[in-house]
PDB file of C-alpha atoms in Angstrom:
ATOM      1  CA  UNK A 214     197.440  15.406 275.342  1.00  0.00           C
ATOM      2  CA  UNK A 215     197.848  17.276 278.565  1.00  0.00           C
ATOM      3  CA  UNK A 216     197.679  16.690 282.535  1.00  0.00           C
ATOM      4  CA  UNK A 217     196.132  19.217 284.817  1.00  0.00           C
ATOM      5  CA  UNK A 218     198.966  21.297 287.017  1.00  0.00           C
ATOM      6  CA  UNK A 219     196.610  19.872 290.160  1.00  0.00           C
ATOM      7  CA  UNK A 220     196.762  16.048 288.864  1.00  0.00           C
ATOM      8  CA  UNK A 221     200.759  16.626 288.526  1.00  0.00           C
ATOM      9  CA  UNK A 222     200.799  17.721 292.391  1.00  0.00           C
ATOM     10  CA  UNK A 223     198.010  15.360 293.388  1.00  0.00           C
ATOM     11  CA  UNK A 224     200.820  12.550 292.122  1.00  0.00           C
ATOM     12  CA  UNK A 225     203.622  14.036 293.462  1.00  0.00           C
ATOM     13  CA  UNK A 226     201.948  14.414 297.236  1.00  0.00           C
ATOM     14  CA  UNK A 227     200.792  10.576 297.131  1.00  0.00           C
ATOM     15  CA  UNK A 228     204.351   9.420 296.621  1.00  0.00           C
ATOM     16  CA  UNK A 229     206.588  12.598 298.669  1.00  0.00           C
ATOM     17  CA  UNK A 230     203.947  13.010 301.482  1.00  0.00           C
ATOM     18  CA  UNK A 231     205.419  16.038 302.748  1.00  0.00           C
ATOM     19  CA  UNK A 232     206.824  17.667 299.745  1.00  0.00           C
ATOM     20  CA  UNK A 233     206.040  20.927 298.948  1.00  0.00           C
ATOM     21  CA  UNK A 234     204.907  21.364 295.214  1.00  0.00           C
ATOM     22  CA  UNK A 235     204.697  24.745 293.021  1.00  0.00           C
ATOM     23  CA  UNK A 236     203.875  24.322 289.762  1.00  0.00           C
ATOM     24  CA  UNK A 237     204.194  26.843 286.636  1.00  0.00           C
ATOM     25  CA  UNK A 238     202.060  26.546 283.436  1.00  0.00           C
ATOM     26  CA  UNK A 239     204.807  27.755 281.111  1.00  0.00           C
ATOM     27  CA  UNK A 240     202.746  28.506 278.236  1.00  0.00           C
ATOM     28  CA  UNK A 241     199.597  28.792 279.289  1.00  0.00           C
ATOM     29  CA  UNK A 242     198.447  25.187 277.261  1.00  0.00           C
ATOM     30  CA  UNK A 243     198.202  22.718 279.735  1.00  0.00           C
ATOM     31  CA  UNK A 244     201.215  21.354 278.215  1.00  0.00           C
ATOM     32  CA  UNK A 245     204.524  22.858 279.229  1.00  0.00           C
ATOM     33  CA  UNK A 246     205.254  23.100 283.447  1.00  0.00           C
ATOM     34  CA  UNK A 247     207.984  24.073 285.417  1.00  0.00           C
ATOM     35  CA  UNK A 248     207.526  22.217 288.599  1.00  0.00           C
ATOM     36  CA  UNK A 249     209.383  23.086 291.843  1.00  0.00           C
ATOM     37  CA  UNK A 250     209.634  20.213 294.420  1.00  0.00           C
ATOM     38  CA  UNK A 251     211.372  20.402 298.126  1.00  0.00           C
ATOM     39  CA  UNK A 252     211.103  17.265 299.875  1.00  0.00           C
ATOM     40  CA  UNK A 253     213.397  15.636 302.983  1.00  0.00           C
ATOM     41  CA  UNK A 254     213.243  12.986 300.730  1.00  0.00           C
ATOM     42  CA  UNK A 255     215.967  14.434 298.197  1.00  0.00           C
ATOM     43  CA  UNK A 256     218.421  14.981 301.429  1.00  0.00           C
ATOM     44  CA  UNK A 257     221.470  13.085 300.590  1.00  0.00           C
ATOM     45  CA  UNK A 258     220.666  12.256 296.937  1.00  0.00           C
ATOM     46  CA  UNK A 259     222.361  13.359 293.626  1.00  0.00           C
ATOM     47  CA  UNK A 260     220.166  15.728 291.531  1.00  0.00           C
ATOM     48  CA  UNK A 261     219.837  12.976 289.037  1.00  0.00           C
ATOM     49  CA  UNK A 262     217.956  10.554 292.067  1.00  0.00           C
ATOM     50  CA  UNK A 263     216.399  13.621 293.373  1.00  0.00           C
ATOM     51  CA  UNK A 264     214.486  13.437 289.640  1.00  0.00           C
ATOM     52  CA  UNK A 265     214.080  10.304 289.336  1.00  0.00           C
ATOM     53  CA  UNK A 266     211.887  10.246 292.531  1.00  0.00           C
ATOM     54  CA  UNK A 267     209.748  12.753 291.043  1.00  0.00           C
ATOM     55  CA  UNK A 268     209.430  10.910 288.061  1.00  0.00           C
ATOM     56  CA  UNK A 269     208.651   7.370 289.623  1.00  0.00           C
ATOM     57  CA  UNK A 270     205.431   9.637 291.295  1.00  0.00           C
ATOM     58  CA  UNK A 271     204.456  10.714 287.826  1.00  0.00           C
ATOM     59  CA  UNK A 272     204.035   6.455 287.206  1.00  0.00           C
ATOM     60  CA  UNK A 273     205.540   6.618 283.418  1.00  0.00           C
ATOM     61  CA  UNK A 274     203.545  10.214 282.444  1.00  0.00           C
ATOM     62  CA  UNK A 275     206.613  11.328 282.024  1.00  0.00           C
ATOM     63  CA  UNK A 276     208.011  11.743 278.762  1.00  0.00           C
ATOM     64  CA  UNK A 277     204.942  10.402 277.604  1.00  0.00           C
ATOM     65  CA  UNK A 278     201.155  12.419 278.409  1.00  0.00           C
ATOM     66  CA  UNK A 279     203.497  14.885 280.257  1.00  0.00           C
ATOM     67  CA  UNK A 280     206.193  16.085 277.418  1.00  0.00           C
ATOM     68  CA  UNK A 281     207.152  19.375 279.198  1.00  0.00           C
ATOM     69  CA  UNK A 282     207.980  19.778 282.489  1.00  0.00           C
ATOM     70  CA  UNK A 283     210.814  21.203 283.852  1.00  0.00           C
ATOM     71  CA  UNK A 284     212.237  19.869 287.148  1.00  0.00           C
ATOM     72  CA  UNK A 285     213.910  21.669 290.600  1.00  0.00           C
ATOM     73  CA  UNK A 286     214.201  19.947 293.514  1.00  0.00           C
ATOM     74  CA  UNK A 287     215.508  20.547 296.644  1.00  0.00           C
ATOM     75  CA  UNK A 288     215.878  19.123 300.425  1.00  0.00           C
ATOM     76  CA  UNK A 289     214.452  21.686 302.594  1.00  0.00           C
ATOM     77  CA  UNK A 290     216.838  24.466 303.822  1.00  0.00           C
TER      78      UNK A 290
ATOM     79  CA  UNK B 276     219.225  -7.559 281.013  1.00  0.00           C
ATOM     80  CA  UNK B 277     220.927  -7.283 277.888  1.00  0.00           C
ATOM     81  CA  UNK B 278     219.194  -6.827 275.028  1.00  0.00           C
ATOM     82  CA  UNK B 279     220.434  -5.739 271.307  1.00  0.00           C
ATOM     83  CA  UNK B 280     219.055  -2.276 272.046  1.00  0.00           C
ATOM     84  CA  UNK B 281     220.998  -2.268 275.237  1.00  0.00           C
ATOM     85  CA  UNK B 282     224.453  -2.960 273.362  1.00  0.00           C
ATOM     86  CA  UNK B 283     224.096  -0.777 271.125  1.00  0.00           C
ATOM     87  CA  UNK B 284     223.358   2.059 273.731  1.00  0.00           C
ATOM     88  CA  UNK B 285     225.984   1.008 275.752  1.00  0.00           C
ATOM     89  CA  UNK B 286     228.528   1.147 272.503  1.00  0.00           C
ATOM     90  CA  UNK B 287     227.392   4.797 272.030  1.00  0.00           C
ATOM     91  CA  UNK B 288     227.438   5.949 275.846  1.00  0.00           C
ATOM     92  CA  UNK B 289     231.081   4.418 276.041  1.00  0.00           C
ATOM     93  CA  UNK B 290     231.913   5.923 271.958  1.00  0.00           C
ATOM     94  CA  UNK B 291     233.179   9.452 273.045  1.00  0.00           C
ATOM     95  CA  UNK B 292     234.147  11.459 276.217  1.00  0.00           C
ATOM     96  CA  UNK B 293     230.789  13.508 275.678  1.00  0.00           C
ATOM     97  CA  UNK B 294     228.187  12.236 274.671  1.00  0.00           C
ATOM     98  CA  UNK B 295     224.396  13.582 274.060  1.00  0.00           C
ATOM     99  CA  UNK B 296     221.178  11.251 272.702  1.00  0.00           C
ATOM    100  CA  UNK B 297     218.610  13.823 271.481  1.00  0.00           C
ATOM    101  CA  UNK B 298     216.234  14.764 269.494  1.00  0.00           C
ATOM    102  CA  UNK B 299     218.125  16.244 266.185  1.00  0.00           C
ATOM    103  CA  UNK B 300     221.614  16.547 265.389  1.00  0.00           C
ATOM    104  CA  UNK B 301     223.764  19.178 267.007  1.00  0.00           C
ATOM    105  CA  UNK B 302     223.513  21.696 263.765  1.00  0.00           C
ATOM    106  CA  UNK B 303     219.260  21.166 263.831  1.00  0.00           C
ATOM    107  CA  UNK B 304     218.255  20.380 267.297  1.00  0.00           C
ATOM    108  CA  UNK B 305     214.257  19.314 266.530  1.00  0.00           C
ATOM    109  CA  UNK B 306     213.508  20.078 270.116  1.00  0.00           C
ATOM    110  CA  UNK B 307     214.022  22.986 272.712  1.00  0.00           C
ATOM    111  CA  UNK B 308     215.437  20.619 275.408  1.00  0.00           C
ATOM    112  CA  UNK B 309     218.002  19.381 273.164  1.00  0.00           C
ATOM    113  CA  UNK B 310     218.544  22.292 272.042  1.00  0.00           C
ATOM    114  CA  UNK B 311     219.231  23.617 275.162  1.00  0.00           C
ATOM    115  CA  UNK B 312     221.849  21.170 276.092  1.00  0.00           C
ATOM    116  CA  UNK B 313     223.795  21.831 272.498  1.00  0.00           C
ATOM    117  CA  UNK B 314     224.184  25.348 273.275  1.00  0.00           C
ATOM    118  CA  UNK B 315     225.658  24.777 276.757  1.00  0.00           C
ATOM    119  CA  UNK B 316     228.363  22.147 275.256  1.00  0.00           C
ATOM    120  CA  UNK B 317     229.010  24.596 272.471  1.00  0.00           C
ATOM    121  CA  UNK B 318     228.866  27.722 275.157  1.00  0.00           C
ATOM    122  CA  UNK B 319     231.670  25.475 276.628  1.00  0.00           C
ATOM    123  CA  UNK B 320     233.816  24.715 273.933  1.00  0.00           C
ATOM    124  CA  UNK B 321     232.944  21.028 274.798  1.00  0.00           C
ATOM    125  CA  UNK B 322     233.646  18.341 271.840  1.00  0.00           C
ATOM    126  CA  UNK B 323     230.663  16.072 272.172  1.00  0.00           C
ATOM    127  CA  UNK B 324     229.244  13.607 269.912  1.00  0.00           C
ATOM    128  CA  UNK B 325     225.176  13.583 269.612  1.00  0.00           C
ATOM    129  CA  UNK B 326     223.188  10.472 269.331  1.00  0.00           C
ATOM    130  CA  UNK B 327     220.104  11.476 267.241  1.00  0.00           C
ATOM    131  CA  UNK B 328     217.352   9.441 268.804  1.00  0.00           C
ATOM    132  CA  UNK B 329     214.551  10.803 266.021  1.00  0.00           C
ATOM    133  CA  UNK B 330     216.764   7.900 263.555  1.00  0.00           C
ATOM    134  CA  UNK B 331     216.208   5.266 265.341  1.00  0.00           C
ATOM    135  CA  UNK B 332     213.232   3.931 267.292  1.00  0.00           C
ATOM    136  CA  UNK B 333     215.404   0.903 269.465  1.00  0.00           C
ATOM    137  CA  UNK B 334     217.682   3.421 270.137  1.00  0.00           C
ATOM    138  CA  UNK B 335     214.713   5.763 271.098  1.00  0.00           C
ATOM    139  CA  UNK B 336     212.826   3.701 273.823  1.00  0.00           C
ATOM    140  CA  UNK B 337     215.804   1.910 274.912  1.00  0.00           C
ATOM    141  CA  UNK B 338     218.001   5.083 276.141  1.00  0.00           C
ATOM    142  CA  UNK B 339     214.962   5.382 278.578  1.00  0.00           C
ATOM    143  CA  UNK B 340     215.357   1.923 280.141  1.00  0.00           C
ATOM    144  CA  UNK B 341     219.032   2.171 279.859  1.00  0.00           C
ATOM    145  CA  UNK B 342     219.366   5.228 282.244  1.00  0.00           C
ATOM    146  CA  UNK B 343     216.241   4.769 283.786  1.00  0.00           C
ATOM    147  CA  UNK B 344     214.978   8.813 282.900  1.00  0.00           C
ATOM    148  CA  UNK B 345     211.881   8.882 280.644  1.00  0.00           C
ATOM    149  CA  UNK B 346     213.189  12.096 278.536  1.00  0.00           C
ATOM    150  CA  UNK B 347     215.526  13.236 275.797  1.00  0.00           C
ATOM    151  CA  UNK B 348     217.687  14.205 275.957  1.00  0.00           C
ATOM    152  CA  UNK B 349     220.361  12.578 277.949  1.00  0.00           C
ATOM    153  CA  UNK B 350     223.981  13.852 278.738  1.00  0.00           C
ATOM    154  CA  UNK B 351     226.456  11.133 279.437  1.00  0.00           C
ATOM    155  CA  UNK B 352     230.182  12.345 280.202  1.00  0.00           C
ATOM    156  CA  UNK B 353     233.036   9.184 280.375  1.00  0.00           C
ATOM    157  CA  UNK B 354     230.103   6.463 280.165  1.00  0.00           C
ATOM    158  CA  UNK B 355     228.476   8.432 283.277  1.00  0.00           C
ATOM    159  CA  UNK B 356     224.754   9.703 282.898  1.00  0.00           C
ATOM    160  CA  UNK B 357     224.560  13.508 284.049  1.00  0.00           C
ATOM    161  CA  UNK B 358     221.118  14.107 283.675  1.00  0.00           C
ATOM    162  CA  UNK B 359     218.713  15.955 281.321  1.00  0.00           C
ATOM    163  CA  UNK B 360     218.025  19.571 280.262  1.00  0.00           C
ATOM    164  CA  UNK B 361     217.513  21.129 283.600  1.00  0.00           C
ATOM    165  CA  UNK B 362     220.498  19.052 284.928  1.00  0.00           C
ATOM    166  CA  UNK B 363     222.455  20.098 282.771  1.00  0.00           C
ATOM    167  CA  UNK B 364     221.320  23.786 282.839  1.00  0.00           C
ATOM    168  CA  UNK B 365     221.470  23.844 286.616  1.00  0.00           C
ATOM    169  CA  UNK B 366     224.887  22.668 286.846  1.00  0.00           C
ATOM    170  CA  UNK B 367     226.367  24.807 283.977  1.00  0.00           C
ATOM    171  CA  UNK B 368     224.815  27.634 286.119  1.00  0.00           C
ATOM    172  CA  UNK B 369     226.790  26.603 289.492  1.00  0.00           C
ATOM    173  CA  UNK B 370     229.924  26.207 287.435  1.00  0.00           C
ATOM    174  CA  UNK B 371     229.944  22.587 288.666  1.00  0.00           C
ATOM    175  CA  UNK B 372     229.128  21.050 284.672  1.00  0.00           C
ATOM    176  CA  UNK B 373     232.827  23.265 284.270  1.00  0.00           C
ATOM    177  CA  UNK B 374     234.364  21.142 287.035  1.00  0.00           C
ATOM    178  CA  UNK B 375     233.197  17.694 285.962  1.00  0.00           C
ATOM    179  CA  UNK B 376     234.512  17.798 282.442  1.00  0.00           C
ATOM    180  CA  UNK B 377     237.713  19.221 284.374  1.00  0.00           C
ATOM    181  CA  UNK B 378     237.967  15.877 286.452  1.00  0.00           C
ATOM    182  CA  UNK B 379     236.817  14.321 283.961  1.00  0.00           C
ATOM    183  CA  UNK B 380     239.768  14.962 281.774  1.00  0.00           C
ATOM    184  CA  UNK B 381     237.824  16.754 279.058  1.00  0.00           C
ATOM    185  CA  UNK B 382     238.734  19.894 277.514  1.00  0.00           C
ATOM    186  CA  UNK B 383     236.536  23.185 278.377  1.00  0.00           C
ATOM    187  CA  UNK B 384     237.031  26.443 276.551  1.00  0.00           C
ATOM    188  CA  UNK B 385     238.167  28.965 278.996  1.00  0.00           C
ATOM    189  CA  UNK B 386     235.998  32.452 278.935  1.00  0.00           C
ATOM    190  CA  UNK B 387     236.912  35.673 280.043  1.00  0.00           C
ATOM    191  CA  UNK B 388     233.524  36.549 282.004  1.00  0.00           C
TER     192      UNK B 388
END
Protein backbone atom coordinates (compact mmCIF):
# COMPACT_ATOMS: atom_id res chain seq x y z
CA UNK A 1 0.00 0.00 0.00
CA UNK A 2 1.17 3.46 -0.85
CA UNK A 3 -0.08 7.27 -0.72
CA UNK A 4 0.63 9.66 -3.51
CA UNK A 5 3.56 12.42 -2.51
CA UNK A 6 0.51 15.06 -3.63
CA UNK A 7 -2.21 13.32 -1.21
CA UNK A 8 0.63 13.53 1.67
CA UNK A 9 0.86 17.48 0.97
CA UNK A 10 -2.81 17.83 0.11
CA UNK A 11 -3.19 16.57 4.07
CA UNK A 12 -0.61 18.41 5.41
CA UNK A 13 -1.94 21.97 3.76
CA UNK A 14 -5.64 21.25 5.11
CA UNK A 15 -4.40 21.02 8.67
CA UNK A 16 -0.92 23.70 8.54
CA UNK A 17 -2.62 26.21 6.11
CA UNK A 18 0.42 28.02 5.47
CA UNK A 19 3.06 25.43 5.70
CA UNK A 20 5.33 24.97 3.15
CA UNK A 21 5.66 21.21 2.05
CA UNK A 22 8.60 19.45 -0.08
CA UNK A 23 8.35 16.09 -0.42
CA UNK A 24 11.07 13.37 -1.59
CA UNK A 25 10.15 9.93 -3.07
CA UNK A 26 13.11 8.12 -1.53
CA UNK A 27 13.00 5.14 -3.57
CA UNK A 28 11.21 5.84 -6.30
CA UNK A 29 8.03 3.25 -5.04
CA UNK A 30 5.50 5.34 -3.82
CA UNK A 31 6.43 4.03 -0.56
CA UNK A 32 9.38 5.61 1.19
CA UNK A 33 9.27 9.88 1.55
CA UNK A 34 11.29 12.27 3.12
CA UNK A 35 9.00 15.12 3.79
CA UNK A 36 10.21 18.64 4.70
CA UNK A 37 7.63 20.85 6.56
CA UNK A 38 8.16 24.73 7.76
CA UNK A 39 5.20 26.02 9.37
CA UNK A 40 4.71 29.15 12.12
CA UNK A 41 2.90 26.57 13.62
CA UNK A 42 6.08 24.59 15.00
CA UNK A 43 7.38 28.13 16.58
CA UNK A 44 7.79 27.43 20.18
CA UNK A 45 7.30 23.63 20.10
CA UNK A 46 9.73 20.71 20.88
CA UNK A 47 10.70 18.68 17.75
CA UNK A 48 8.75 15.84 19.17
CA UNK A 49 5.21 18.30 19.03
CA UNK A 50 6.51 19.78 15.93
CA UNK A 51 5.90 15.86 14.58
CA UNK A 52 3.22 15.11 16.12
CA UNK A 53 1.35 17.99 14.33
CA UNK A 54 2.35 16.59 11.15
CA UNK A 55 1.22 13.38 12.05
CA UNK A 56 -2.32 14.38 13.49
CA UNK A 57 -2.68 15.93 9.52
CA UNK A 58 -1.80 12.53 8.17
CA UNK A 59 -5.32 11.34 10.37
CA UNK A 60 -3.66 7.80 11.57
CA UNK A 61 -1.79 7.06 7.85
CA UNK A 62 0.95 7.15 9.66
CA UNK A 63 2.66 4.16 10.61
CA UNK A 64 0.00 2.49 8.96
CA UNK A 65 -0.74 3.08 4.70
CA UNK A 66 2.27 5.49 5.08
CA UNK A 67 5.28 3.17 6.59
CA UNK A 68 8.14 5.45 5.38
CA UNK A 69 8.38 8.84 5.73
CA UNK A 70 10.93 10.70 7.14
CA UNK A 71 10.13 13.95 9.01
CA UNK A 72 11.94 17.78 9.21
CA UNK A 73 10.24 20.46 10.41
CA UNK A 74 10.93 23.78 11.04
CA UNK A 75 9.37 27.36 12.10
CA UNK A 76 10.20 29.65 9.39
CA UNK A 77 13.58 31.50 9.63
CA UNK B 1 -6.54 5.27 31.04
CA UNK B 2 -4.79 2.43 32.31
CA UNK B 3 -4.95 -0.53 30.71
CA UNK B 4 -2.72 -3.92 31.14
CA UNK B 5 -0.90 -2.91 27.95
CA UNK B 6 -0.31 0.46 29.45
CA UNK B 7 1.47 -1.06 32.68
CA UNK B 8 3.39 -3.03 31.14
CA UNK B 9 4.76 -0.19 28.81
CA UNK B 10 5.11 1.98 31.50
CA UNK B 11 7.26 -0.90 33.53
CA UNK B 12 9.58 -1.04 30.46
CA UNK B 13 9.86 2.87 29.73
CA UNK B 14 10.73 3.30 33.57
CA UNK B 15 13.12 -0.43 33.43
CA UNK B 16 16.47 1.23 32.33
CA UNK B 17 18.08 4.73 31.85
CA UNK B 18 17.85 4.06 27.94
CA UNK B 19 15.50 2.59 26.63
CA UNK B 20 14.47 1.71 22.79
CA UNK B 21 10.97 -0.30 21.62
CA UNK B 22 11.73 -1.49 18.05
CA UNK B 23 11.44 -3.61 15.62
CA UNK B 24 14.29 -6.45 16.33
CA UNK B 25 16.70 -6.78 18.97
CA UNK B 26 19.76 -4.60 19.11
CA UNK B 27 22.17 -7.51 17.48
CA UNK B 28 19.26 -8.01 14.37
CA UNK B 29 17.46 -4.82 13.96
CA UNK B 30 14.41 -6.19 11.39
CA UNK B 31 13.97 -2.65 10.26
CA UNK B 32 16.13 0.34 8.89
CA UNK B 33 14.61 2.86 11.38
CA UNK B 34 15.50 0.80 14.22
CA UNK B 35 18.33 0.13 12.95
CA UNK B 36 19.24 3.45 12.66
CA UNK B 37 18.66 4.37 16.20
CA UNK B 38 20.94 1.14 17.44
CA UNK B 39 23.83 2.40 15.65
CA UNK B 40 23.63 5.93 17.10
CA UNK B 41 23.37 4.44 20.87
CA UNK B 42 26.18 2.09 20.00
CA UNK B 43 28.11 5.11 17.97
CA UNK B 44 27.71 6.61 21.53
CA UNK B 45 28.82 4.11 23.76
CA UNK B 46 25.23 4.40 25.23
CA UNK B 47 24.01 1.23 27.45
CA UNK B 48 20.42 0.91 26.39
CA UNK B 49 18.02 -1.79 26.76
CA UNK B 50 15.69 -2.58 23.51
CA UNK B 51 12.11 -3.48 23.77
CA UNK B 52 11.47 -5.78 20.73
CA UNK B 53 7.98 -4.83 19.69
CA UNK B 54 7.91 -7.73 16.69
CA UNK B 55 7.32 -10.26 20.25
CA UNK B 56 4.59 -8.90 21.33
CA UNK B 57 1.46 -7.50 19.68
CA UNK B 58 -0.05 -5.49 23.18
CA UNK B 59 3.16 -4.24 23.51
CA UNK B 60 3.13 -3.35 19.71
CA UNK B 61 -0.08 -1.15 19.36
CA UNK B 62 0.04 0.05 22.79
CA UNK B 63 3.63 1.93 22.65
CA UNK B 64 1.68 4.00 19.98
CA UNK B 65 -1.11 5.15 22.32
CA UNK B 66 1.28 5.34 25.13
CA UNK B 67 3.49 8.12 23.54
CA UNK B 68 1.04 9.21 21.26
CA UNK B 69 3.67 8.69 17.86
CA UNK B 70 2.31 6.11 15.38
CA UNK B 71 5.99 4.60 14.57
CA UNK B 72 8.73 2.32 15.83
CA UNK B 73 10.73 2.86 16.99
CA UNK B 74 10.65 4.93 20.06
CA UNK B 75 13.63 6.30 22.20
CA UNK B 76 12.79 6.94 25.79
CA UNK B 77 15.79 8.29 28.05
CA UNK B 78 14.91 8.40 32.22
CA UNK B 79 11.08 7.50 31.48
CA UNK B 80 11.16 10.62 28.94
CA UNK B 81 10.07 9.97 25.20
CA UNK B 82 12.78 11.56 22.76
CA UNK B 83 11.32 10.86 19.64
CA UNK B 84 11.79 8.49 16.66
CA UNK B 85 14.45 7.82 13.98
CA UNK B 86 14.81 11.24 12.57
CA UNK B 87 14.67 12.64 16.18
CA UNK B 88 17.01 10.88 17.18
CA UNK B 89 19.27 11.28 14.07
CA UNK B 90 18.75 15.03 14.08
CA UNK B 91 19.77 15.51 17.52
CA UNK B 92 22.82 13.13 17.50
CA UNK B 93 23.80 15.41 14.53
CA UNK B 94 23.55 18.84 16.66
CA UNK B 95 25.41 17.14 19.46
CA UNK B 96 22.33 17.89 21.60
CA UNK B 97 21.33 13.67 21.94
CA UNK B 98 25.31 13.99 23.61
CA UNK B 99 24.04 16.63 26.05
CA UNK B 100 20.80 15.00 27.18
CA UNK B 101 22.26 11.70 28.25
CA UNK B 102 24.92 14.16 29.94
CA UNK B 103 22.05 15.82 32.09
CA UNK B 104 20.58 13.03 32.14
CA UNK B 105 23.18 11.31 34.18
CA UNK B 106 23.94 8.63 31.60
CA UNK B 107 27.23 7.62 30.50
CA UNK B 108 28.42 8.62 26.76
CA UNK B 109 31.61 7.29 25.27
CA UNK B 110 33.86 10.15 24.63
CA UNK B 111 35.37 10.28 20.82
CA UNK B 112 38.27 11.88 19.62
CA UNK B 113 36.66 13.52 16.33
Amino acid sequence: MAMAAAEIERMIKEALPDARVEIKDLAGDGDHYAATVVSEAFRGKSRVQQHQLVYAALKGNMGGVLHALALTTSAPT
Amino acid sequence: MTTPAHAKIDAEVKSGDVVLFMKGTPQFPMCGFSGQVVQILDYLGVPFKGVNVLDNDEIRQGIKDYSNWPTIPQLYVKGEFIGGCDITREMFQSGELVELMKTNGVAVRETAS
